[in-house]
Coordinates of C-alpha atoms in Angstrom, one line a residue:
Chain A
X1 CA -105.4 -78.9 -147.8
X2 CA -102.0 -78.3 -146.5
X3 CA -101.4 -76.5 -142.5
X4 CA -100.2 -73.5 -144.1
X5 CA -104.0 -72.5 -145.1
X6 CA -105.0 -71.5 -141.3
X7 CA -107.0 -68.9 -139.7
X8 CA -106.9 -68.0 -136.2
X9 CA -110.2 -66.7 -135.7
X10 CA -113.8 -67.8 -137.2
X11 CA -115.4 -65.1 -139.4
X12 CA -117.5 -64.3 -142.1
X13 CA -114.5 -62.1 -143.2
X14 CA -112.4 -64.9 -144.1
X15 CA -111.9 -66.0 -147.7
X16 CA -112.6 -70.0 -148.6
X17 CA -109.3 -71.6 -149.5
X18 CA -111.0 -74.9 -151.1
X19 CA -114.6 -75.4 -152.2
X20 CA -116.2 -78.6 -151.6
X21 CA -119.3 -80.7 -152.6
X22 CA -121.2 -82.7 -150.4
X23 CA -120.0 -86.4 -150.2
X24 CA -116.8 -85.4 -151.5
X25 CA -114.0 -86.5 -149.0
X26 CA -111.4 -83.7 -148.0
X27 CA -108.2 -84.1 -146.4
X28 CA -107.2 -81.7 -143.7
X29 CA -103.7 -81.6 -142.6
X30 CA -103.0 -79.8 -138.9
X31 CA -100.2 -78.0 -137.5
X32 CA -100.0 -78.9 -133.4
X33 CA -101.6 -75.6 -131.5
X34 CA -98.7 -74.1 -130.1
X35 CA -97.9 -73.6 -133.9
X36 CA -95.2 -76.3 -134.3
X37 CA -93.2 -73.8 -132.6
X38 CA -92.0 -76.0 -129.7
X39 CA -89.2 -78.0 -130.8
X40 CA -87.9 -79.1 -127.4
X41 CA -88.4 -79.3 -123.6
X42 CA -86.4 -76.3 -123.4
X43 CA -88.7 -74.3 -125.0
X44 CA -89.7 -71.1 -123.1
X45 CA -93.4 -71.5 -123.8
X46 CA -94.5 -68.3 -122.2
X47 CA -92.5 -66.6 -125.5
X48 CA -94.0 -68.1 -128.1
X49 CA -95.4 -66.7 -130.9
X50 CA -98.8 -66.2 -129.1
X51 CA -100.4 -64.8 -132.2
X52 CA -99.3 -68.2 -133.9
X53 CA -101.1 -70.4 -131.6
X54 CA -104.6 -72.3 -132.3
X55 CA -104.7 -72.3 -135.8
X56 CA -107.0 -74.0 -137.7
X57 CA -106.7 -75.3 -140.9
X58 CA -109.2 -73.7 -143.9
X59 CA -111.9 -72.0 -144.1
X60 CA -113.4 -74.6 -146.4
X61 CA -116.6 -73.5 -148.3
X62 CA -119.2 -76.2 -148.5
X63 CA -121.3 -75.9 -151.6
X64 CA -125.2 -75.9 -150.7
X65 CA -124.6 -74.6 -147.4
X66 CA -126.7 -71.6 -146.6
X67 CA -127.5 -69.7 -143.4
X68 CA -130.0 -71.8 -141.3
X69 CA -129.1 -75.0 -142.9
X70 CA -127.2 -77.7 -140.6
X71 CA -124.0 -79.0 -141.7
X72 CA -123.3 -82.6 -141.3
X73 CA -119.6 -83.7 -140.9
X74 CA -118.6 -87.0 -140.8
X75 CA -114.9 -87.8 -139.4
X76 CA -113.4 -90.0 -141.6
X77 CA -110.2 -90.3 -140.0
X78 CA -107.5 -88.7 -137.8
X79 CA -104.6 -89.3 -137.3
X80 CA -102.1 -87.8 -135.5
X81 CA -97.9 -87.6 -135.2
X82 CA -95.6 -89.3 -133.4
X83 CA -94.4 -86.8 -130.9
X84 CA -96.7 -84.4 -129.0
X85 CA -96.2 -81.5 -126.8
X86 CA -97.8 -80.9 -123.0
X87 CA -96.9 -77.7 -121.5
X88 CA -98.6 -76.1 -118.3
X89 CA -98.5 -72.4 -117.9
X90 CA -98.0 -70.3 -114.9
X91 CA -102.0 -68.5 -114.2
X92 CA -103.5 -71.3 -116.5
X93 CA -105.5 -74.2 -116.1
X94 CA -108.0 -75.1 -113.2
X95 CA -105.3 -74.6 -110.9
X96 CA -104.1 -71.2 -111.9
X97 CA -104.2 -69.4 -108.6
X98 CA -101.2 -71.9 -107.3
X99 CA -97.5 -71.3 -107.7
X100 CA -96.3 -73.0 -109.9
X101 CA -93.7 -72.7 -113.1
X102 CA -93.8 -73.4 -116.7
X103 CA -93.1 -76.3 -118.1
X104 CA -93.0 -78.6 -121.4
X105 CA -92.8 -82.3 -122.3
X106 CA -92.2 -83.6 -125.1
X107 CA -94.1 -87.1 -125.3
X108 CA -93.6 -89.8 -128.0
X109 CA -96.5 -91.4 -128.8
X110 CA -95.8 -95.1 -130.6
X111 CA -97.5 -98.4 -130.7
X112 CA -100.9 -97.1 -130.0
X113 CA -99.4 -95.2 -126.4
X114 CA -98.7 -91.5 -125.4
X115 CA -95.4 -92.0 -123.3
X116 CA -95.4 -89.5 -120.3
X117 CA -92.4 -90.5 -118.8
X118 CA -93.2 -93.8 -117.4
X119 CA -96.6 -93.7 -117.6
X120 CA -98.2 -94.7 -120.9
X121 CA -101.8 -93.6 -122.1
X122 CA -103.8 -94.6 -125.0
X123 CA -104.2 -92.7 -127.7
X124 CA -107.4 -91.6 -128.8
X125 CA -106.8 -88.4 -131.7
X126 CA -109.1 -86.1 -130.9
X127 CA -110.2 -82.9 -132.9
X128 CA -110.0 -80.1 -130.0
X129 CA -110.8 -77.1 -132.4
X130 CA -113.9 -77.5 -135.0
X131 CA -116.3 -75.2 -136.2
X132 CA -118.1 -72.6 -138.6
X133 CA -118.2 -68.6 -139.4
X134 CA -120.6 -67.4 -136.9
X135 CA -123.1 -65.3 -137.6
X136 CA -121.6 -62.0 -136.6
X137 CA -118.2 -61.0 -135.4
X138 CA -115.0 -62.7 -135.1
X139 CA -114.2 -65.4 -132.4
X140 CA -110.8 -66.4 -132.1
X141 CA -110.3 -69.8 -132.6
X142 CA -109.2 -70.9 -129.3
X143 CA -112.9 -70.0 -128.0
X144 CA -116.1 -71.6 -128.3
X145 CA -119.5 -70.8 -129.0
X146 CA -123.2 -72.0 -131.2
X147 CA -120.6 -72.0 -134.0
X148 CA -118.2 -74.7 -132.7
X149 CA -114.9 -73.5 -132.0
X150 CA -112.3 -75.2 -129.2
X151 CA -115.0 -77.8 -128.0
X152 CA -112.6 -80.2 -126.5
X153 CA -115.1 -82.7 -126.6
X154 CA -112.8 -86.2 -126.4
X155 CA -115.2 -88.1 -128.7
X156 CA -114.7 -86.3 -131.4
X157 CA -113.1 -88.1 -132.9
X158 CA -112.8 -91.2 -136.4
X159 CA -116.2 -92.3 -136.8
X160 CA -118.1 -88.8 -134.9
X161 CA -120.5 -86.9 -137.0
X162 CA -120.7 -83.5 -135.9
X163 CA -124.2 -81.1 -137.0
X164 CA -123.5 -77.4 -137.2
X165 CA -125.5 -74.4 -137.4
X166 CA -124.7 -72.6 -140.3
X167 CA -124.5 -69.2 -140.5
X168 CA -122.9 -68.2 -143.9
X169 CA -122.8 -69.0 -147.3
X170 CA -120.5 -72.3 -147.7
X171 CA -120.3 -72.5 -143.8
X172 CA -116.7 -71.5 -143.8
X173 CA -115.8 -74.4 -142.3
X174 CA -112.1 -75.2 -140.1
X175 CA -110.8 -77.1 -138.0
X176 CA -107.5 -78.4 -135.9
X177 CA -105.8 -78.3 -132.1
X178 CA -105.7 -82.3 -132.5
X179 CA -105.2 -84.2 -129.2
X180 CA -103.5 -87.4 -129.3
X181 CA -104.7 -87.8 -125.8
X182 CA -107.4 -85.8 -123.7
X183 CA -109.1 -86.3 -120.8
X184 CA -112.7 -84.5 -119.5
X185 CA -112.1 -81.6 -118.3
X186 CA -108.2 -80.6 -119.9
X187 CA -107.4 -79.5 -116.3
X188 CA -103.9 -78.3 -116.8
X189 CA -104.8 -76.1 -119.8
X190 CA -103.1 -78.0 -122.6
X191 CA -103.7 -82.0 -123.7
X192 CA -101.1 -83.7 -125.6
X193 CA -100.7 -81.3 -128.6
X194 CA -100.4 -83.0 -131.9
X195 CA -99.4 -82.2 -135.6
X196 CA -101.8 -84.4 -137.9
X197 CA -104.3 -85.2 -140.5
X198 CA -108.0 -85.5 -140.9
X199 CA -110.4 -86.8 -143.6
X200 CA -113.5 -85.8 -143.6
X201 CA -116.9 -85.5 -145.9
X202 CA -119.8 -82.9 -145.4
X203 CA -123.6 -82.9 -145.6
X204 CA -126.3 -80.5 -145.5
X205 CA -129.8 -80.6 -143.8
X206 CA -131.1 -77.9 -145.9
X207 CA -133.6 -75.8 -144.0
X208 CA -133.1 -77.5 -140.3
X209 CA -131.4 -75.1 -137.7
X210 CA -129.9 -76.1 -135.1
X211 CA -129.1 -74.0 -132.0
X212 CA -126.0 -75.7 -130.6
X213 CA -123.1 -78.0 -132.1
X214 CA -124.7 -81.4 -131.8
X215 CA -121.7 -85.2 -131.5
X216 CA -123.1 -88.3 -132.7
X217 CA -121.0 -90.9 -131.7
X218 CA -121.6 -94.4 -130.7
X219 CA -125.0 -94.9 -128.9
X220 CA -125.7 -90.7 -128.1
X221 CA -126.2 -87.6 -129.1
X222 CA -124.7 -85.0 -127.3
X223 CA -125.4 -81.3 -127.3
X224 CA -122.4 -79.4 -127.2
X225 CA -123.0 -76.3 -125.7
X226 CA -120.6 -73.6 -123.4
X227 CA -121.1 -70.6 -120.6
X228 CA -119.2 -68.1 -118.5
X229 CA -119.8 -70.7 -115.9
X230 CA -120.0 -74.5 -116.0
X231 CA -122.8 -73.8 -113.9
X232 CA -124.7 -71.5 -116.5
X233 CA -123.6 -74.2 -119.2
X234 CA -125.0 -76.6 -117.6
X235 CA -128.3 -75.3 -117.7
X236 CA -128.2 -74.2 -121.2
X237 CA -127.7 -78.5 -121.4
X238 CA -130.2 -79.0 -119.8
X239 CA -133.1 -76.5 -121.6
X240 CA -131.8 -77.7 -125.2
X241 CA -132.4 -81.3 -123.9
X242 CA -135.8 -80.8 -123.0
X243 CA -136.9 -78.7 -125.7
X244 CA -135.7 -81.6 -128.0
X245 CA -137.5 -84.3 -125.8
X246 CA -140.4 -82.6 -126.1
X247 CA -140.3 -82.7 -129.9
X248 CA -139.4 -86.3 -129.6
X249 CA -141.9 -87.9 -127.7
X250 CA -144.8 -85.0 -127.1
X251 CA -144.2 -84.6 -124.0
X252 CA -144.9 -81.5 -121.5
X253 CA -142.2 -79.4 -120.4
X254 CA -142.2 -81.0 -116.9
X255 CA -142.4 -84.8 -117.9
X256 CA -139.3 -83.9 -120.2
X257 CA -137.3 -82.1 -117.4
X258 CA -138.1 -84.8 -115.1
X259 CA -136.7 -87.4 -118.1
X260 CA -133.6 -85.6 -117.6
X261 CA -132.8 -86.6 -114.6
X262 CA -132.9 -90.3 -115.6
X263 CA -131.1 -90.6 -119.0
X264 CA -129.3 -87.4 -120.1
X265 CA -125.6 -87.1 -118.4
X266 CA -124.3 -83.6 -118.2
X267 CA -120.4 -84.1 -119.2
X268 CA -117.4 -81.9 -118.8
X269 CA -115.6 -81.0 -121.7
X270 CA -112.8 -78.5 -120.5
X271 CA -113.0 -75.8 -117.9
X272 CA -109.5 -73.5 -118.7
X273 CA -111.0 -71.6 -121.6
X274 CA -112.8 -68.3 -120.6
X275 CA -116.2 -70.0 -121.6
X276 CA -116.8 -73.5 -120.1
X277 CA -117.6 -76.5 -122.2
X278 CA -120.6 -79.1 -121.3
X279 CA -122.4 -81.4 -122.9
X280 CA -125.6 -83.3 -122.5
X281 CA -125.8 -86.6 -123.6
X282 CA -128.7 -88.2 -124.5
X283 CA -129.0 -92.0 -125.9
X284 CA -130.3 -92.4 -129.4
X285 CA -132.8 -95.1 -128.4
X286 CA -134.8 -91.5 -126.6
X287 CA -134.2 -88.9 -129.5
X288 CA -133.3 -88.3 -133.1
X289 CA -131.2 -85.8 -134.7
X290 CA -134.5 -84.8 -136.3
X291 CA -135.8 -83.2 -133.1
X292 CA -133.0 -81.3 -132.2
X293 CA -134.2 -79.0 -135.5
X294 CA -136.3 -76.3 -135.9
X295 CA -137.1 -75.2 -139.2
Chain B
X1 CA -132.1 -102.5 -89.4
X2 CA -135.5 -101.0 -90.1
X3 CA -136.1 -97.9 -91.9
X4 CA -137.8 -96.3 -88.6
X5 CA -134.3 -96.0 -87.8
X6 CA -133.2 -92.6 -89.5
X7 CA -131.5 -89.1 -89.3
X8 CA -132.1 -86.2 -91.5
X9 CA -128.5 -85.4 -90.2
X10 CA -125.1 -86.3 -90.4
X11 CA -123.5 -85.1 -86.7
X12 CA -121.8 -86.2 -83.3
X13 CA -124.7 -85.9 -81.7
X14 CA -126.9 -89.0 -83.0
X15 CA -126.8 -91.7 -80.7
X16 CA -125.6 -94.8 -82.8
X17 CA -128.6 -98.0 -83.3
X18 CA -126.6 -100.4 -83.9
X19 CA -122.7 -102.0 -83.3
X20 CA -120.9 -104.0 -86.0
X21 CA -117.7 -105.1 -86.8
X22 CA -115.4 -105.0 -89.7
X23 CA -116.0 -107.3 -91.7
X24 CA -120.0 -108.3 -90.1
X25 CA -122.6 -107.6 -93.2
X26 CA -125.1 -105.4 -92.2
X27 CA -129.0 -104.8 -94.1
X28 CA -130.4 -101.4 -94.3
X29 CA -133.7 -101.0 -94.9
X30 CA -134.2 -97.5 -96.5
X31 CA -137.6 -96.0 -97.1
X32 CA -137.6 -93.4 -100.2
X33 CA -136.1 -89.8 -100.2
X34 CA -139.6 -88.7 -99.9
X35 CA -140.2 -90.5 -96.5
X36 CA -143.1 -92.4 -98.4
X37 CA -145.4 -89.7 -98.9
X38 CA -145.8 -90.3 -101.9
X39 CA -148.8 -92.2 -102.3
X40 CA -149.8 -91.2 -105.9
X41 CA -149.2 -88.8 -108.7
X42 CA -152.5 -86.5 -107.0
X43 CA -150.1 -85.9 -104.1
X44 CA -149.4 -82.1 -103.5
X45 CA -145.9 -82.6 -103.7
X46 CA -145.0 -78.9 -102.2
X47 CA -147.1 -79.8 -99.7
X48 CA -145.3 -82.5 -98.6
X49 CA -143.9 -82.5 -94.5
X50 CA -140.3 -81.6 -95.6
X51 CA -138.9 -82.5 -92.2
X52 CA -139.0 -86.6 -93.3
X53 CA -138.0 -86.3 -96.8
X54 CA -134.1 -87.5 -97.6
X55 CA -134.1 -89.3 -94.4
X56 CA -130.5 -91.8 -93.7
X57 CA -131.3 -94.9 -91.9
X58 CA -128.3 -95.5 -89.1
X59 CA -126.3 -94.3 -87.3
X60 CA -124.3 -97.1 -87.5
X61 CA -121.1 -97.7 -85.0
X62 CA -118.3 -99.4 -86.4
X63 CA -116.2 -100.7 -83.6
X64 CA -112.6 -99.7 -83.6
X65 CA -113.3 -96.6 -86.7
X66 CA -111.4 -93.3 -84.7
X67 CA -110.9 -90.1 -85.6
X68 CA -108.0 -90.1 -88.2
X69 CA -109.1 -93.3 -89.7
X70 CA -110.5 -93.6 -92.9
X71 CA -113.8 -96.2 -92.9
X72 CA -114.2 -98.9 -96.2
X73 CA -117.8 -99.5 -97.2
X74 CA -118.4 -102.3 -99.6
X75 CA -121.9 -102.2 -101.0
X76 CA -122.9 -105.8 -101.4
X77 CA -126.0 -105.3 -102.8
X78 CA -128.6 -102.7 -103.2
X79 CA -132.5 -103.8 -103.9
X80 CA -135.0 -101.4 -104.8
X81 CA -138.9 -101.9 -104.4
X82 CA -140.8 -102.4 -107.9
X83 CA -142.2 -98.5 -108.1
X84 CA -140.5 -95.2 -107.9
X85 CA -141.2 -91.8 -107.8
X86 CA -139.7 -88.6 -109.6
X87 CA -141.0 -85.0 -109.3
X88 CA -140.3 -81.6 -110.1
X89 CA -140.9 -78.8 -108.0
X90 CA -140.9 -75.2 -109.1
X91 CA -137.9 -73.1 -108.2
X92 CA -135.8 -76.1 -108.2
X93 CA -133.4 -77.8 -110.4
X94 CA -131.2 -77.2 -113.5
X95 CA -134.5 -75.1 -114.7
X96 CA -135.3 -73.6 -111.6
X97 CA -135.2 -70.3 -113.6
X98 CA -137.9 -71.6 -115.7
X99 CA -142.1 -71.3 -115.3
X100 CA -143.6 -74.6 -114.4
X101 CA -145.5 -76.9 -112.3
X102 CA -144.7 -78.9 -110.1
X103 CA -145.7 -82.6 -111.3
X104 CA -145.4 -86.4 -109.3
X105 CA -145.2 -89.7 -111.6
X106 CA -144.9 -92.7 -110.2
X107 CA -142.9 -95.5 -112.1
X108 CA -143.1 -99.2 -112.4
X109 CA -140.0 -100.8 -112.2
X110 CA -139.7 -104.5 -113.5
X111 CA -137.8 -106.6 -116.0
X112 CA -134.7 -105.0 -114.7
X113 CA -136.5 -101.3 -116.0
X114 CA -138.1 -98.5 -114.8
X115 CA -141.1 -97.7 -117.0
X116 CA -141.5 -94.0 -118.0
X117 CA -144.7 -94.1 -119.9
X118 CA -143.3 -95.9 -122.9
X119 CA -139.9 -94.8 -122.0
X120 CA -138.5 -97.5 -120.6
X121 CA -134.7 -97.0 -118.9
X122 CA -132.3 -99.8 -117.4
X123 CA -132.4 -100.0 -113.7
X124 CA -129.3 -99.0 -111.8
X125 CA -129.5 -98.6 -108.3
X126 CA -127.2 -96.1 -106.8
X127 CA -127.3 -95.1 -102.9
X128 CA -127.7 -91.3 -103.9
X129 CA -126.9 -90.3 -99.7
X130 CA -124.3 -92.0 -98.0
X131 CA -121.7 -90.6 -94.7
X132 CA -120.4 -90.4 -91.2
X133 CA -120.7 -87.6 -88.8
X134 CA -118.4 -84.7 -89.9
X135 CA -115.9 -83.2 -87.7
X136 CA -118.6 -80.9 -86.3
X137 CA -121.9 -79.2 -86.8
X138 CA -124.5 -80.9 -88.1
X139 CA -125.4 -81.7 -92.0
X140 CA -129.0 -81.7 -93.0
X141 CA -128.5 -85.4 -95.1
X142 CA -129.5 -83.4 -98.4
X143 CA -126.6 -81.7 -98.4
X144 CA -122.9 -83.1 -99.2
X145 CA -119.3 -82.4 -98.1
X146 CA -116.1 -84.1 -96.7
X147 CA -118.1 -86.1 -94.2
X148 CA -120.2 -87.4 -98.0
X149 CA -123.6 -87.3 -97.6
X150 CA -126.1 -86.2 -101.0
X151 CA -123.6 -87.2 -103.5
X152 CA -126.0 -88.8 -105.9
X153 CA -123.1 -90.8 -107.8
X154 CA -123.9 -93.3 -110.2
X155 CA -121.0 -95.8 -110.1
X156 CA -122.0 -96.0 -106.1
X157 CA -124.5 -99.4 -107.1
X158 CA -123.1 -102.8 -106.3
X159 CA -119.5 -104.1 -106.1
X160 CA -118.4 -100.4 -105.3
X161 CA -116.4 -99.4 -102.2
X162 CA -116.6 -96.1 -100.8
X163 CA -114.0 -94.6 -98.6
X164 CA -114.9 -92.1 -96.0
X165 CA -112.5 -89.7 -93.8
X166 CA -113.7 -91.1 -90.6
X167 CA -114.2 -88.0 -87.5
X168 CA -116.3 -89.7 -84.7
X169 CA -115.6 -92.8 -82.6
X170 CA -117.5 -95.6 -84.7
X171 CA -117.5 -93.1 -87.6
X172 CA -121.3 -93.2 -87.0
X173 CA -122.3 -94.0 -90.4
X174 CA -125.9 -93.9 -92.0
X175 CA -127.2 -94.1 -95.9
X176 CA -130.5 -93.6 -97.8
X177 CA -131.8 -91.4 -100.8
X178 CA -131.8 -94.7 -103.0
X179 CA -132.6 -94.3 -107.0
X180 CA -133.4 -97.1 -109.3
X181 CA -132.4 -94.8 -112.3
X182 CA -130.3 -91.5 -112.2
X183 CA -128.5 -89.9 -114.8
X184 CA -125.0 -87.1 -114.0
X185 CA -126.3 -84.3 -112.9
X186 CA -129.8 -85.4 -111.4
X187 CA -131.0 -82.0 -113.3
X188 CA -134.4 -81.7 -112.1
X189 CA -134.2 -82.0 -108.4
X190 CA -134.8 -86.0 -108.5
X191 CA -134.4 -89.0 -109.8
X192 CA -136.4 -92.3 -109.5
X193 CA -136.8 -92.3 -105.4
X194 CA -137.7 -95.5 -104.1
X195 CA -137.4 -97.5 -101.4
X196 CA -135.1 -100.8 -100.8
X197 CA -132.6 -102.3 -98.8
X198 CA -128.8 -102.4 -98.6
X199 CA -126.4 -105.1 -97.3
X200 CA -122.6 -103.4 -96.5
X201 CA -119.8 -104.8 -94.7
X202 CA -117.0 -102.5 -93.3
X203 CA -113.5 -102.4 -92.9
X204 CA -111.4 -99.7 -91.6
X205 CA -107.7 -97.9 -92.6
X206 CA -106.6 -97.3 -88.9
X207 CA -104.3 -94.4 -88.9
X208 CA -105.3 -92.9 -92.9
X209 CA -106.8 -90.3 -93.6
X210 CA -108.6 -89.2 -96.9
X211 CA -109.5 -85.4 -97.5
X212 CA -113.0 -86.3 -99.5
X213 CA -114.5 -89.3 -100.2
X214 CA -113.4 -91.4 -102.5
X215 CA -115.3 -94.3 -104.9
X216 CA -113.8 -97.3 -106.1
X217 CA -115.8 -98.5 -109.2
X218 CA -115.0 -100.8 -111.8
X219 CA -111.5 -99.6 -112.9
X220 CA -111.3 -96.6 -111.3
X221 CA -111.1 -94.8 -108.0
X222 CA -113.5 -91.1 -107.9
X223 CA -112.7 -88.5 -105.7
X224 CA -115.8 -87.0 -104.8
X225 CA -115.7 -83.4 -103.9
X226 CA -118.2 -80.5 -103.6
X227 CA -118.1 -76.6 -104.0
X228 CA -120.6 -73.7 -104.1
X229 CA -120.7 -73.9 -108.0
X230 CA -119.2 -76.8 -110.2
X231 CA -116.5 -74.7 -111.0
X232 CA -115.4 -74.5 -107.6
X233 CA -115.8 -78.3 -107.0
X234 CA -113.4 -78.6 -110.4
X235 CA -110.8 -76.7 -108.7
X236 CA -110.9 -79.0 -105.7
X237 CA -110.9 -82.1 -107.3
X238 CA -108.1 -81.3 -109.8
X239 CA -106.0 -80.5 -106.6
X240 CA -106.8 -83.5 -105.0
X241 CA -106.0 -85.4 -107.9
X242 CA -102.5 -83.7 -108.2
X243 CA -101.8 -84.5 -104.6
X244 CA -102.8 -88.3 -105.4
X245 CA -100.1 -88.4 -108.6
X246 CA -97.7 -86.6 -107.0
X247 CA -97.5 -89.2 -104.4
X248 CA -97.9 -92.2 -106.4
X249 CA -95.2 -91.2 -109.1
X250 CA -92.8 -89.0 -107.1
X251 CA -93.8 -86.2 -109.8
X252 CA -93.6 -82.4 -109.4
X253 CA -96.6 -80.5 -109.3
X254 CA -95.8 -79.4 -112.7
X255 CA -96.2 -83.3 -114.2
X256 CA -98.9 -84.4 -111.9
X257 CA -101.0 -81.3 -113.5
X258 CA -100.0 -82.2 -116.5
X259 CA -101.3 -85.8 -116.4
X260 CA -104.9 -84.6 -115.2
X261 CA -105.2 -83.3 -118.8
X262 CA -104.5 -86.9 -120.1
X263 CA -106.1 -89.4 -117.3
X264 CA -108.3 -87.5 -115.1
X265 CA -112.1 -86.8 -116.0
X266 CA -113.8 -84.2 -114.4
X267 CA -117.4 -85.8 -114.2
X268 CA -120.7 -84.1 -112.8
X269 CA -122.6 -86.0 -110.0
X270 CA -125.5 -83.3 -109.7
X271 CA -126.2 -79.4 -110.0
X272 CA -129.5 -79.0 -108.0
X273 CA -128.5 -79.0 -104.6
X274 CA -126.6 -75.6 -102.6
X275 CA -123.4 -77.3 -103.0
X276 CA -122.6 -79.3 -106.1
X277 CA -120.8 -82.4 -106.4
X278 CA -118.5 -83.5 -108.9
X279 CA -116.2 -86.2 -108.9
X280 CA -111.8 -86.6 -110.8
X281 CA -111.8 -90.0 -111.6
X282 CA -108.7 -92.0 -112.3
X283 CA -108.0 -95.7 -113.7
X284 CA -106.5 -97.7 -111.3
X285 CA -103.3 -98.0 -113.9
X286 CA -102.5 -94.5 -112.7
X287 CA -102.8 -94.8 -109.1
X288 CA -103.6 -96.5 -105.8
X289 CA -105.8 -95.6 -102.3
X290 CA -102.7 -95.2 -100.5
X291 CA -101.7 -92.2 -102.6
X292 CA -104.7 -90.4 -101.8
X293 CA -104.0 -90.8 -97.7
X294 CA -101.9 -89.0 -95.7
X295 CA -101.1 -90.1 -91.5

């Protein structure tokens, strides 16, 4: 599906631009977030096209998909260019009540390495931006929310499969903001942006809700959820991993709280959006995707 | 020295126990955060006498640590005893929101695991308080700040080194609080408490100084900070961590924030006490201790 097909908000109100089956692989390809608009360190990034930024290629309608299923999408691949974009932003980022002034670097990224001057970091293409229509309203896609949105979360990435609620008929699924490098937390505001393309192929768990974006990858789940605070997103984490802990195992309330404190790390994803993204992961050897549902 | 040696504070005012050297090993013997009380899961937890719970066996003086300096702990090894205890407690924790009641379990630890009912987890035992006497006032040893103290850290087992801003003559150190198994965030007021032993050996910086403590782990160095919410504590780090590049690489502050979106994770160390603790960690590719000192 070529960049141009992009929304900048998740909605019901969005047409699909491609319908899909289940299985069938789909190839997405991703404009960098500021648009593709910065061609060079001189860039003033604070006049960008603003309205142009965080796109997200799509929506894609999944066939099957109905409101309270769970879509299932498996990242097939991502790859990303070989130039990205870092720029920090005057009253942005974790530090936005310093002085400081805007800035942009271009960074080439070759052999495997993002070259910040110097100082070379390896890659790891990350999907920043990923979700569904939610089920009412519009959320712009630079947010996040139970539909997905700007996660950040730095292991999605080739190989992930990421479960979503779905809300609408064919999911209305997009996605893009690729990272070619990100670290926990995306303290400055932006990671390295990055023009791309991902493959992916969709599932459905018909009938099993979810109530949060859940990441398989590797050895854990992890339950992607966000708040006004990382403190109140943090205990949203915390109450969707007991309530599935005590579908897994039987357990009561307290003996699955107290399991908390022993096997399921609360993890920063970024903390310069207006909502704050954490997730709780848990090792698959103590729960299943299975009893993260509710039907 | 024996666990009847212990403060439930970290100040000037604690005579010291014992004298050592840099470089002289040194065995702790440290009871459980609970003071022992525990006897077995009938125990009236709330009932417990909360002046010996999270007790620090020490002070230790450490001959030639001055104000100024910054004091090197290397954690030799840390034993734990073959059972634990973990509890939750209503009104506290991640949940403290939450209706519940409050519940002891103790758990076997053998094989290298601590045995949850059938849950079993790998054993990993972290020193969850560790400190010197802060600059002044006195720190209940459940609480955490520049001086260190509750940090519950993972990564703070064996074979880590832990570097602490040193504000009395013979920095007065003291440790305790150990946990055979604790995951980030510690999100329902404990983890596995149990008791053990430590063996340390010191060294000291003369003429450093360090703004928080900071972990050398594996392949990284954590600078472990704490505010009144997580977000707070992010703000901190992420400055800290700025500070740290900027030194090491001669950047401006605008490419030193930058690079804390690519190589510096924002990780949570626990959300249950007053003041939380989380922790920027940096490989060591990136930078060295020097670059977080200043004289």
């Amino acid at each position: 599906m070529p960049k141009q097909k992009v929304v900048y908000t998740f909605s019901l109100k969005h047409e699909p631009v491609e319908h899909v089956k289940p299985g069938e692989e789909v190839l997405l390809e991703v404009e960098d977030a500021f648009g593709g608009q910065v061609k060079d360190e001189k860039t003033a990034i604070e006049k960008l096209d603003w309205s142009r930024v965080n796109g997200a290629t799509g929506p894609v309608f999944i066939e099957g998909a109905e409101p309270g299923d769970t879509l299932v999408v498996h990242v097939v691949d991502v790859k990303v260019a070989d130039k990205g974009v870092i720029a920090v932003i005057p009253k942005q980022g974790a530090l936005k009540e310093k002085s400081f002034k805007a800035k942009v670097k271009l960074v080439p990224i070759s052999g495997g390495y993002a070259h910040f001057g110097k100082a070379k970091v390896k890659v790891n293409p990350v999907i920043g931006t990923i979700g569904v229509a939610p089920d009412k309203g519009e959320y712009p896609t630079g947010t996040l929310g139970r539909h997905g949105g700007n996660m950040d979360v730095k292991e999605l990435t080739r190989g992930a499969t990421l479960y979503l609620p779905v809300f609408a008929e064919g999911a209305l699924f997009a996605a893009g903001d690729l990272h070619a490098v990100q670290s926990d937390g995306e303290s400055c505001v932006s990671a390295i942006e990055v023009a791309g393309e991902v493959k992916l192929t969709f599932d459905v768990l018909k009938g099993k809700s979810i109530s949060w974006p859940i990441l398989e990858s590797g050895e854990s789940y992890a339950v992607l959820v966000c708040g006004d605070s990382l403190d109140e997103a943090c205990v949203l984490a915390v109450d969707e991993a007991v309530r599935g802990l005590m579908r897994e195992h039987g357990w009561s309330f307290e003996e699955a709280y107290m399991f908390t404190s022993l096997a399921v790390d609360l993890k920063i994803n970024q903390v310069v959006d207006p909502k704050k993204g954490v997730r709780a992961v848990i090792p698959k050897s103590y729960i299943s995707i299975e009893s993260f549902c509710h039907t």
